[in-house]
Short mmCIF file of N, CA and C in Angstrom, two decimals:
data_model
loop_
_atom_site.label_atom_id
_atom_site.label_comp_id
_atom_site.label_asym_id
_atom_site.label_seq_id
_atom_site.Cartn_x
_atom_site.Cartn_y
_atom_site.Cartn_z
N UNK A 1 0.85 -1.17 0.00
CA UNK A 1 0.00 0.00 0.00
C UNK A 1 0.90 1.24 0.00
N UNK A 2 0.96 1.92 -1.54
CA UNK A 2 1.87 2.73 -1.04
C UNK A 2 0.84 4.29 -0.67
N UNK A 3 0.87 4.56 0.58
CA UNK A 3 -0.06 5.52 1.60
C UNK A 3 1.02 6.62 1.28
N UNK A 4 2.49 6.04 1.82
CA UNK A 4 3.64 6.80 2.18
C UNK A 4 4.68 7.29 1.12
N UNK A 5 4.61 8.32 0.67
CA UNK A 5 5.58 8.36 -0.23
C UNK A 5 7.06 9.11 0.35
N UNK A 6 7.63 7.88 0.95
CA UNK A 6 8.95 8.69 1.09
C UNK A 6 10.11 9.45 0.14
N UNK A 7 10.13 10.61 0.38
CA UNK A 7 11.37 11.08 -0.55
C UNK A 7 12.80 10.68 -0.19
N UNK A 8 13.19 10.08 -1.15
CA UNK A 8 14.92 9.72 -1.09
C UNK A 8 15.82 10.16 0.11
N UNK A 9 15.43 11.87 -0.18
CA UNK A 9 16.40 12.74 1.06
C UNK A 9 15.87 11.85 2.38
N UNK A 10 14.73 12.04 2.57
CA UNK A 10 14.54 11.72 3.77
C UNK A 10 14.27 10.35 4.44
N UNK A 11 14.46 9.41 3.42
CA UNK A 11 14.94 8.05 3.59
C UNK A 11 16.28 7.89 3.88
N UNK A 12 17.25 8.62 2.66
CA UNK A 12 18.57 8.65 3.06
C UNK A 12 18.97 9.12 4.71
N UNK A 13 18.31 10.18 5.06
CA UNK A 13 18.45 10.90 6.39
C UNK A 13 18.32 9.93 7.54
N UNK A 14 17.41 8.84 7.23
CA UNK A 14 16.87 7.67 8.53
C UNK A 14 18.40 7.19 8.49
N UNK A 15 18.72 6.76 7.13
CA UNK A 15 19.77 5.60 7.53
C UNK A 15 21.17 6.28 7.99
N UNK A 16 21.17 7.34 8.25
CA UNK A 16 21.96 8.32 9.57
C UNK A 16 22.24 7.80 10.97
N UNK A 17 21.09 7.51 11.26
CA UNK A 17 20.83 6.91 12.30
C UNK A 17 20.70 5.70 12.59
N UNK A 18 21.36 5.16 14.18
CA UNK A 18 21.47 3.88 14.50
C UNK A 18 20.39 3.33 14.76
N UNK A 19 19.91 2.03 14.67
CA UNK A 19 18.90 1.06 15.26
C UNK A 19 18.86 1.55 16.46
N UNK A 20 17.43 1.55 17.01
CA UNK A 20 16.88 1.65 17.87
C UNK A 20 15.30 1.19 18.27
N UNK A 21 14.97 2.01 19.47
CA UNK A 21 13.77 1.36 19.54
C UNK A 21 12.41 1.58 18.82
N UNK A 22 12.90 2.58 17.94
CA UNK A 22 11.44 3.04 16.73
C UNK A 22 12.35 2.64 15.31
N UNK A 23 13.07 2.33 15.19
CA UNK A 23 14.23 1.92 13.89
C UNK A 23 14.81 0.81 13.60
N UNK A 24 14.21 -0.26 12.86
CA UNK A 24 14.83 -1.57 12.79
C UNK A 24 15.34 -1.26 10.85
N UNK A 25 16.54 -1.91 10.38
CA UNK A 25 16.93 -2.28 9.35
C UNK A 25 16.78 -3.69 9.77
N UNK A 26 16.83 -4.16 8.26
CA UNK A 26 16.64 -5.79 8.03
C UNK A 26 17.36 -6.06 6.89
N UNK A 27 18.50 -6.94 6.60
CA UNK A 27 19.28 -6.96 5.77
C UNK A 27 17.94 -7.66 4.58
N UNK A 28 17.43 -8.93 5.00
CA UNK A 28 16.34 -9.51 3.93
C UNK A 28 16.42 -9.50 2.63
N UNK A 29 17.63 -9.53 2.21
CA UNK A 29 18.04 -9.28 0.42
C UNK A 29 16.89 -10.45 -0.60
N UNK A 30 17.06 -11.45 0.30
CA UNK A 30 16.25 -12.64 -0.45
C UNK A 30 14.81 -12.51 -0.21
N UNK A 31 14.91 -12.51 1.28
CA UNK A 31 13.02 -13.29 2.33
C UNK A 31 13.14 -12.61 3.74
N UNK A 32 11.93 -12.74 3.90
CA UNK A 32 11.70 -12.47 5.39
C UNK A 32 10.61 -12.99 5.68
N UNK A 33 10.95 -13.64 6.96
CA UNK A 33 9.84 -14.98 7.27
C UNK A 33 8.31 -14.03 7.92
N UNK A 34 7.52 -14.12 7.19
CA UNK A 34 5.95 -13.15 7.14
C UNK A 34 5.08 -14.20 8.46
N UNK A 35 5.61 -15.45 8.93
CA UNK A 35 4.65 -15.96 9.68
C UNK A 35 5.34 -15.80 11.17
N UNK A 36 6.64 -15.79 11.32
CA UNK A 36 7.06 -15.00 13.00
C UNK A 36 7.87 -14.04 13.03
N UNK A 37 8.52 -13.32 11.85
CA UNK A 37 9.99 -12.38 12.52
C UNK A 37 8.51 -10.89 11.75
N UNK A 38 8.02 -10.89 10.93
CA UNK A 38 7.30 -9.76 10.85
C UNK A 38 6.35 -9.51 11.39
N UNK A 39 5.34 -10.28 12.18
CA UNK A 39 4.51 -10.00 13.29
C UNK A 39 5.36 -9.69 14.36
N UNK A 40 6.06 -10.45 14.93
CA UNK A 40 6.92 -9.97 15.83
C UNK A 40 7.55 -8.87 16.19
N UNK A 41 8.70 -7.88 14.72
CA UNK A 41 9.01 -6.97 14.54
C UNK A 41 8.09 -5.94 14.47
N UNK A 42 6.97 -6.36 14.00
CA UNK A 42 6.01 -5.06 13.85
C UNK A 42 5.73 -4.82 15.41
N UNK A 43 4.82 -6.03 15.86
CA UNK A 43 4.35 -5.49 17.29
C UNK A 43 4.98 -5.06 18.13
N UNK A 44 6.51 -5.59 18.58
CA UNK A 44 7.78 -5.04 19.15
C UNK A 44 7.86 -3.43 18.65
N UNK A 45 7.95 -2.74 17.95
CA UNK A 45 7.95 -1.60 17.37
C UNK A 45 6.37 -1.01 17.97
N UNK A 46 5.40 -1.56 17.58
CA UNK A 46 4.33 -0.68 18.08
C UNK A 46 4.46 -1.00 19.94
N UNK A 47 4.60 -1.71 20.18
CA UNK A 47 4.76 -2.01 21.54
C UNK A 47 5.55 -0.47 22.53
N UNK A 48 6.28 -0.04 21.59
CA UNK A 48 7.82 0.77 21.72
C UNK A 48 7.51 2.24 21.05
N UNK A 49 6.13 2.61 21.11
CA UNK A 49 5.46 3.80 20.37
C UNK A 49 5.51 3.93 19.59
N UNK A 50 6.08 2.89 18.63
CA UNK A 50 5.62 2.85 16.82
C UNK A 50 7.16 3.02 16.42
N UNK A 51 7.20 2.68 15.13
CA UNK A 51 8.61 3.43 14.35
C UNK A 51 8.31 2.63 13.01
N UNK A 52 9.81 2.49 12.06
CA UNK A 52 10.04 2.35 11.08
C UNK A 52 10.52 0.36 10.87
N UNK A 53 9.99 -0.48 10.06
CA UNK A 53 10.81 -1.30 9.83
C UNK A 53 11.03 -1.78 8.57
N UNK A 54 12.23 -1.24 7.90
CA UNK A 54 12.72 -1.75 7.08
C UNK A 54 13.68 -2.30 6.40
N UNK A 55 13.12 -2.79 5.35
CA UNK A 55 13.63 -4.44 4.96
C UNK A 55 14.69 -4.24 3.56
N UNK A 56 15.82 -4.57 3.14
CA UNK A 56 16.77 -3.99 2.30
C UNK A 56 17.75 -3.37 2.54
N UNK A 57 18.07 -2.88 3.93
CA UNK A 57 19.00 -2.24 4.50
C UNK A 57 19.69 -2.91 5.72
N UNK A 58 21.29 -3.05 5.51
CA UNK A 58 21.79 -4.18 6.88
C UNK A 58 22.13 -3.47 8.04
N UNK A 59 22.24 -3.65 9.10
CA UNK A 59 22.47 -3.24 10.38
C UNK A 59 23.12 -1.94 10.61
N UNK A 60 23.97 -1.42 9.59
CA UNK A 60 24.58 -0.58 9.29
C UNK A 60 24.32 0.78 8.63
N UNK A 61 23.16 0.32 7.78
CA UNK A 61 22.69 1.59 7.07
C UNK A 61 22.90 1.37 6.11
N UNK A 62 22.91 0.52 5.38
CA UNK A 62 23.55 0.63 3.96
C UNK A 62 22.65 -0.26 3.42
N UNK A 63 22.28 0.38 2.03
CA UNK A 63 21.20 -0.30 0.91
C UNK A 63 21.82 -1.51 0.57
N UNK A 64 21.26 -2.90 0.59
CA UNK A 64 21.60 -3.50 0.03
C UNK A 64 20.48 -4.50 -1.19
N UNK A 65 19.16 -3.65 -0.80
CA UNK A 65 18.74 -3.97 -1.80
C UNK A 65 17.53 -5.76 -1.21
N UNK A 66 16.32 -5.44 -1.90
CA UNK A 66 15.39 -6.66 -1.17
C UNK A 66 14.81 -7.01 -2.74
N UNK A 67 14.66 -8.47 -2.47
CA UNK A 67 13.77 -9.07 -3.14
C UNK A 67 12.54 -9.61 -2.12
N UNK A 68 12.12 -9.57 -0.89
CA UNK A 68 11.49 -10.01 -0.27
C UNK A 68 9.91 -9.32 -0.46
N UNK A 69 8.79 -9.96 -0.49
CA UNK A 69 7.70 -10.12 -0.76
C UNK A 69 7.66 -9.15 -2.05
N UNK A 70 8.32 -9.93 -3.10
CA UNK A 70 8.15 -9.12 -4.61
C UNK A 70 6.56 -9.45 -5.25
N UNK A 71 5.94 -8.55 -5.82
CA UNK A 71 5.04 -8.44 -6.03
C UNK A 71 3.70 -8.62 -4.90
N UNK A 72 3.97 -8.71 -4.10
CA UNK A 72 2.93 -9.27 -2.65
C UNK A 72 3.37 -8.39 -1.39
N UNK A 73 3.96 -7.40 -1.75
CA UNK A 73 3.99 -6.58 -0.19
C UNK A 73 2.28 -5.60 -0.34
N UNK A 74 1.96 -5.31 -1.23
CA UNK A 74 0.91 -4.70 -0.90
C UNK A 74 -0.39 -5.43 -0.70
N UNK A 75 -0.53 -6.97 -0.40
CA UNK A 75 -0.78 -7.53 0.34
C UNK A 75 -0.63 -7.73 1.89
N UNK A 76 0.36 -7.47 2.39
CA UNK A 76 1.12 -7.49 3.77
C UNK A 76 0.29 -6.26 4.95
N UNK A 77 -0.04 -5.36 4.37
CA UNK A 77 -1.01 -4.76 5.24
C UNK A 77 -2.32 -5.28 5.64
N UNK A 78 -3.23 -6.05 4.69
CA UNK A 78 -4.16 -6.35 5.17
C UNK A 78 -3.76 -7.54 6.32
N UNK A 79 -2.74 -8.00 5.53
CA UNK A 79 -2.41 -9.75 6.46
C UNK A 79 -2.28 -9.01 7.84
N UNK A 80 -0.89 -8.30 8.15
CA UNK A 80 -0.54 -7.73 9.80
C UNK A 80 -2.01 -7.08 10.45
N UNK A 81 -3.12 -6.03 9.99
CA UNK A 81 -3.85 -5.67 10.57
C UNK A 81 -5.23 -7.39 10.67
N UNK A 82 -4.97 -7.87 9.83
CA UNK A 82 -5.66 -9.31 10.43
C UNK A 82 -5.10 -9.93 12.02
N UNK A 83 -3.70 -10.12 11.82
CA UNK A 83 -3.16 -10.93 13.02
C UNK A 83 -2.70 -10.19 14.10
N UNK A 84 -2.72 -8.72 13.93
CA UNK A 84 -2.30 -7.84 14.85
C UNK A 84 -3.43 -6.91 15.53
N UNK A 85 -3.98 -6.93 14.50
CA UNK A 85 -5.33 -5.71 14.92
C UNK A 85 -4.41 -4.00 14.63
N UNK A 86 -3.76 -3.89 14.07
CA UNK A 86 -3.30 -2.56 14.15
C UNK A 86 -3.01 -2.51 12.10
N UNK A 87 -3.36 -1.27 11.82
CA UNK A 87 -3.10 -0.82 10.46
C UNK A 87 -1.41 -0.45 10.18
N UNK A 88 -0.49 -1.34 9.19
CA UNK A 88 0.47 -1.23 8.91
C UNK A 88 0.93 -0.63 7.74
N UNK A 89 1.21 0.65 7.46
CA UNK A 89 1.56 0.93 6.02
C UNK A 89 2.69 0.32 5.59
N UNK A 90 2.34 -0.34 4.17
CA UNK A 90 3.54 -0.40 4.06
C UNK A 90 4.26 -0.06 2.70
N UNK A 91 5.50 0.21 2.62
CA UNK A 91 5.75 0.86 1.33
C UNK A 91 7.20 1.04 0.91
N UNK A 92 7.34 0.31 -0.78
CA UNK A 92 8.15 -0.30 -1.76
C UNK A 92 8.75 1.41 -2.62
N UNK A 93 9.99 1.33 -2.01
CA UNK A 93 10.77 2.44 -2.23
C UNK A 93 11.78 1.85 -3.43
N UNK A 94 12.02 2.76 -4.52
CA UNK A 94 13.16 2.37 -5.01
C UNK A 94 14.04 3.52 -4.98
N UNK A 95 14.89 2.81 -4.16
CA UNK A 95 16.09 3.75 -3.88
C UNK A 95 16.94 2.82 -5.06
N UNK A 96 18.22 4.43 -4.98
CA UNK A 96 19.15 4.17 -6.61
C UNK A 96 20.37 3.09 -6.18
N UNK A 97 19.99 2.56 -4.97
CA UNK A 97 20.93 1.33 -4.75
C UNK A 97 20.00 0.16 -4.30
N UNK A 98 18.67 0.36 -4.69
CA UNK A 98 18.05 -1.31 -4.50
C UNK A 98 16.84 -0.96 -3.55
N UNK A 99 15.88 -1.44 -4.05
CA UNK A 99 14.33 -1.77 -3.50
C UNK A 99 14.91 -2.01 -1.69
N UNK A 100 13.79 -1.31 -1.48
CA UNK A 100 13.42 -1.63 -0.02
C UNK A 100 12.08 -1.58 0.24
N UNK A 101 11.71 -1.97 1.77
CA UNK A 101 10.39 -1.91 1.88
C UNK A 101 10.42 -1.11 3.06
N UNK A 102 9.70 -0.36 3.38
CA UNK A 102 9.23 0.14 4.90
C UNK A 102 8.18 0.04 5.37
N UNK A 103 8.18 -0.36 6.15
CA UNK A 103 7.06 -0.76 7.03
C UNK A 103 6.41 0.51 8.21
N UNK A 104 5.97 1.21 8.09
CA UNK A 104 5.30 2.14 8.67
C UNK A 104 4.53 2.05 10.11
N UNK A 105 4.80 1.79 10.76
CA UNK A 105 4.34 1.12 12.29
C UNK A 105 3.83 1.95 13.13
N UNK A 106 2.49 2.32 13.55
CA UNK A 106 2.08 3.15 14.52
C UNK A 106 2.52 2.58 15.78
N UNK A 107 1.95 3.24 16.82
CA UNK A 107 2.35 3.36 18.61
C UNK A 107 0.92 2.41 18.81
N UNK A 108 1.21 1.71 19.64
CA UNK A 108 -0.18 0.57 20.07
C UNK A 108 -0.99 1.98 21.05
N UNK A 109 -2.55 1.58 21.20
CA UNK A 109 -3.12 2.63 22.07
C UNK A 109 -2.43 2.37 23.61
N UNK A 110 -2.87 3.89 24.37
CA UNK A 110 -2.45 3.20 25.54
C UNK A 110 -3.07 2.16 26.63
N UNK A 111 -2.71 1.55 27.39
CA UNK A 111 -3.51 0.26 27.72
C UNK A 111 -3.55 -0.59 27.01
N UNK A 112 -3.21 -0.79 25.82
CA UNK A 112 -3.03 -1.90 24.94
C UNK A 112 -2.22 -2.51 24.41
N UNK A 113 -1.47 -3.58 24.89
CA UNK A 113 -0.17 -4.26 24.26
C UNK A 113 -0.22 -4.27 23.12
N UNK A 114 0.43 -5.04 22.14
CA UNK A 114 -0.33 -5.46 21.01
C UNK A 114 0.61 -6.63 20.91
N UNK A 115 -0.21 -7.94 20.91
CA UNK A 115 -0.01 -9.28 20.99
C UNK A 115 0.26 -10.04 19.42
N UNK A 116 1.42 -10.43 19.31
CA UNK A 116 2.11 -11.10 18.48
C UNK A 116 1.71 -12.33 17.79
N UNK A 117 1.55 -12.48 16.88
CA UNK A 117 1.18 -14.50 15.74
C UNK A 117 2.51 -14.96 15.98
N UNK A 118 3.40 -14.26 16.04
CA UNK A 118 4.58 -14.72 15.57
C UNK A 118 5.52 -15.65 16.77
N UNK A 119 6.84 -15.92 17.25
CA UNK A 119 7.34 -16.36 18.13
C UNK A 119 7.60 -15.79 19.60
N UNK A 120 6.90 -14.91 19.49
CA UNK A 120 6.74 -14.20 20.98
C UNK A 120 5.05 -13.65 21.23
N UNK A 121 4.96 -13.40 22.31
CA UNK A 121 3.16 -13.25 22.69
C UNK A 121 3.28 -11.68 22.62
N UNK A 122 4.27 -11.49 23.46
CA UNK A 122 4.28 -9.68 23.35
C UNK A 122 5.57 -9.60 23.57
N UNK A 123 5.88 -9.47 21.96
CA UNK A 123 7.30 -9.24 21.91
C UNK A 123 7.89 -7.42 22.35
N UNK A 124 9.03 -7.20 23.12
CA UNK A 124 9.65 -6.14 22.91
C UNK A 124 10.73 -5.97 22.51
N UNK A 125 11.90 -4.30 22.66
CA UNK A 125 13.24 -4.60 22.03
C UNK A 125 13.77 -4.58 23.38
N UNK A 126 14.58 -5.18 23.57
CA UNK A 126 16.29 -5.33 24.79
C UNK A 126 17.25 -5.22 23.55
N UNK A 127 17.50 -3.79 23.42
CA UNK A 127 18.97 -4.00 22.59
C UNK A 127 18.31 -3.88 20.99
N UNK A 128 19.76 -4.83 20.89
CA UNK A 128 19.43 -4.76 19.35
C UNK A 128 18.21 -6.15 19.09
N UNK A 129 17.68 -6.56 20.27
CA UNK A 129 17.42 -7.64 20.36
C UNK A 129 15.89 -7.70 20.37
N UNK A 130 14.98 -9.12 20.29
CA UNK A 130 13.79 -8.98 20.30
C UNK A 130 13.88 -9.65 21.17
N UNK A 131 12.93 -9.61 22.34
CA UNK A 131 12.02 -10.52 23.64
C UNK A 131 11.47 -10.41 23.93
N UNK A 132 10.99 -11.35 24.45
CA UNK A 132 8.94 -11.68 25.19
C UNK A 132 9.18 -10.54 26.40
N UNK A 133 8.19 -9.70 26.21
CA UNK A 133 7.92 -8.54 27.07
C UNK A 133 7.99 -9.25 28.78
N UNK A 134 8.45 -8.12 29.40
CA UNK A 134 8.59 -8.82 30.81
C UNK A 134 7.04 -8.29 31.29
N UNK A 135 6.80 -9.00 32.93
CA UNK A 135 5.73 -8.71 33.75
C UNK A 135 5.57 -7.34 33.93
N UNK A 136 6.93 -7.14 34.20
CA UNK A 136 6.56 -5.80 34.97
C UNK A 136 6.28 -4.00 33.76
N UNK A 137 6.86 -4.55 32.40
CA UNK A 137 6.72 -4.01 31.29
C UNK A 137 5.16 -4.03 31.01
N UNK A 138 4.93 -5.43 31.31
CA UNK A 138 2.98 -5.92 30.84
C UNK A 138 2.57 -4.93 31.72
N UNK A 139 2.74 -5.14 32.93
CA UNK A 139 1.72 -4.55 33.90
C UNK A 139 1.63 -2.63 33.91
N UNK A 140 3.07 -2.51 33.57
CA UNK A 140 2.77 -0.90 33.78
C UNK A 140 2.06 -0.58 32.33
N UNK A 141 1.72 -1.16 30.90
CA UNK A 141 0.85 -0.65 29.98
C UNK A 141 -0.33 -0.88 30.31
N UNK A 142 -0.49 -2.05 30.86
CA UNK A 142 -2.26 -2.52 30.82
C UNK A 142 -2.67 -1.50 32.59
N UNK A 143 -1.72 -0.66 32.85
CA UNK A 143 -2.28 0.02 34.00
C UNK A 143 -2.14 1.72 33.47
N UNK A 144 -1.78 1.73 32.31
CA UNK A 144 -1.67 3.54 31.79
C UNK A 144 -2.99 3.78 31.97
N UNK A 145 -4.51 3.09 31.80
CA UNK A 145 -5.44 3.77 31.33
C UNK A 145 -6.04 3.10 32.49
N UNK A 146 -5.77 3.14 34.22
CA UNK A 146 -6.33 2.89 35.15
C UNK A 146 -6.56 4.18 36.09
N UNK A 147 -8.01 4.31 36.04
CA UNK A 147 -8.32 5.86 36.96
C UNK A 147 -7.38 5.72 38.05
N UNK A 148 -6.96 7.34 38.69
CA UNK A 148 -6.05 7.22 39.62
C UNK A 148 -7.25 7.97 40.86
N UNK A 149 -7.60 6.63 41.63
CA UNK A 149 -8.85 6.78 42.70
C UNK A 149 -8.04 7.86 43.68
N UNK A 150 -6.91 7.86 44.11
CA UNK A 150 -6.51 8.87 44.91
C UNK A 150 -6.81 10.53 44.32
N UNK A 151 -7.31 10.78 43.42
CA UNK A 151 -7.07 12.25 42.92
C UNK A 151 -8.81 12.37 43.22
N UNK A 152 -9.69 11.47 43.37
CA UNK A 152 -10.88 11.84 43.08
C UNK A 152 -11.51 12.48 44.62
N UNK A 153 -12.67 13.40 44.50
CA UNK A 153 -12.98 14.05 45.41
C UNK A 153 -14.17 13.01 45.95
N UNK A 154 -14.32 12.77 47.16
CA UNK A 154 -15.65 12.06 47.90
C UNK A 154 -16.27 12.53 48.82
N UNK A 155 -17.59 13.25 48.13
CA UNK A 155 -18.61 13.86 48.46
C UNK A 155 -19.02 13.64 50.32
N UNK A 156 -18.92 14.40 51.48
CA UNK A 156 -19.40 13.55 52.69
C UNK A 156 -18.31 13.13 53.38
N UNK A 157 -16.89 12.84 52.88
CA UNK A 157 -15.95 12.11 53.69
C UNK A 157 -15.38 13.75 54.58
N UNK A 158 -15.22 12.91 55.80
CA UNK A 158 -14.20 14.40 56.66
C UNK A 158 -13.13 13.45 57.12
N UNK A 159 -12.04 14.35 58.02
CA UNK A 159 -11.17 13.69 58.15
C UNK A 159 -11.71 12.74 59.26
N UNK A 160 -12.47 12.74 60.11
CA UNK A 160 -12.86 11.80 61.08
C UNK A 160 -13.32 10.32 60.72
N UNK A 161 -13.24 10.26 59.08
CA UNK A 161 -13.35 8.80 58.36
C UNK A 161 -12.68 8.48 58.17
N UNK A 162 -10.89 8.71 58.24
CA UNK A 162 -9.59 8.63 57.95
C UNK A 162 -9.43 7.60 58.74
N UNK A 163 -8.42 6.74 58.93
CA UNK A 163 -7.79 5.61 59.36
C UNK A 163 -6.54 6.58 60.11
N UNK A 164 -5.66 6.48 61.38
CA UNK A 164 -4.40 7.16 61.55
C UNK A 164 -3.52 6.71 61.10
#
């Protein structure tokens, strides 16, 4: 789906910058496995307030160029918002050193993980690395969108209802 039309400059400008937690390169010259490392990568990224993942470029920054989902990436959006529940743009750049793809990744809502098809349930990044989200990672999202009962006013209470 190409939604996104990146200009060159400002494609070139990403690959400036190192991997991180909104920025994955993927060397993928040949394939990239569509049934666990791209559910995975996507939700890890939205998990992480969204970012960029793309495929044609190695760890380094440097084009090297994809044949991966030739003719069938603009298929790939409907598939991820099937198994993910979240809308993925995605979009087939030809840069003057070799096709890439980017993957366009929003921020999951808050309170809402966003749970993985792939080899992790709720994958995140450690590093350059992907892993199954910890407890205490789970618990502080699925508690962003929990009223905070201490701020609220109660009509009738004085301090003589207080506990010491």
């Amino acid at each position: 789906m190409d939604i996104n039309k990146t200009p060159i400059e400002e494609f070139d400008r990403w690959l400036q910058h190192l991997e991180g937690k909104n920025l994955e390169f993927k060397t993928a010259q040949y394939s990239f496995n569509e049934q666990k490392d791209l559910p995975d990568y996507c939700a890890a990224l939205a998990n992480e307030r969204g970012g960029k993942l793309i495929l044609g470029v190695d760890p380094s920054g440097i084009v090297v160029g994809s044949t991966a989902f030739q003719g069938s990436y603009n298929t790939l959006s409907q598939k991820l918002l099937s198994s993910l529940g979240i809308r993925i743009d995605v979009e087939e750049l030809k840069h003057p050193k070799g096709r890439v793809l980017i993957f366009h990744i929003p921020s999951r809502l808050p309170g809402q993980p966003i749970k993985s098809t792939g080899k992790y349930t709720y994958p995140m990044r450690a590093g350059e690395s992907l892993v199954e989200m910890d407890s205490m990672t789970l618990k502080t999202i699925l508690n962003e969108t929990m009223p905070d009962f201490s701020c609220k006013i109660v009509e009738g209470l004085s301090l003589s209802d207080m506990d010491e």
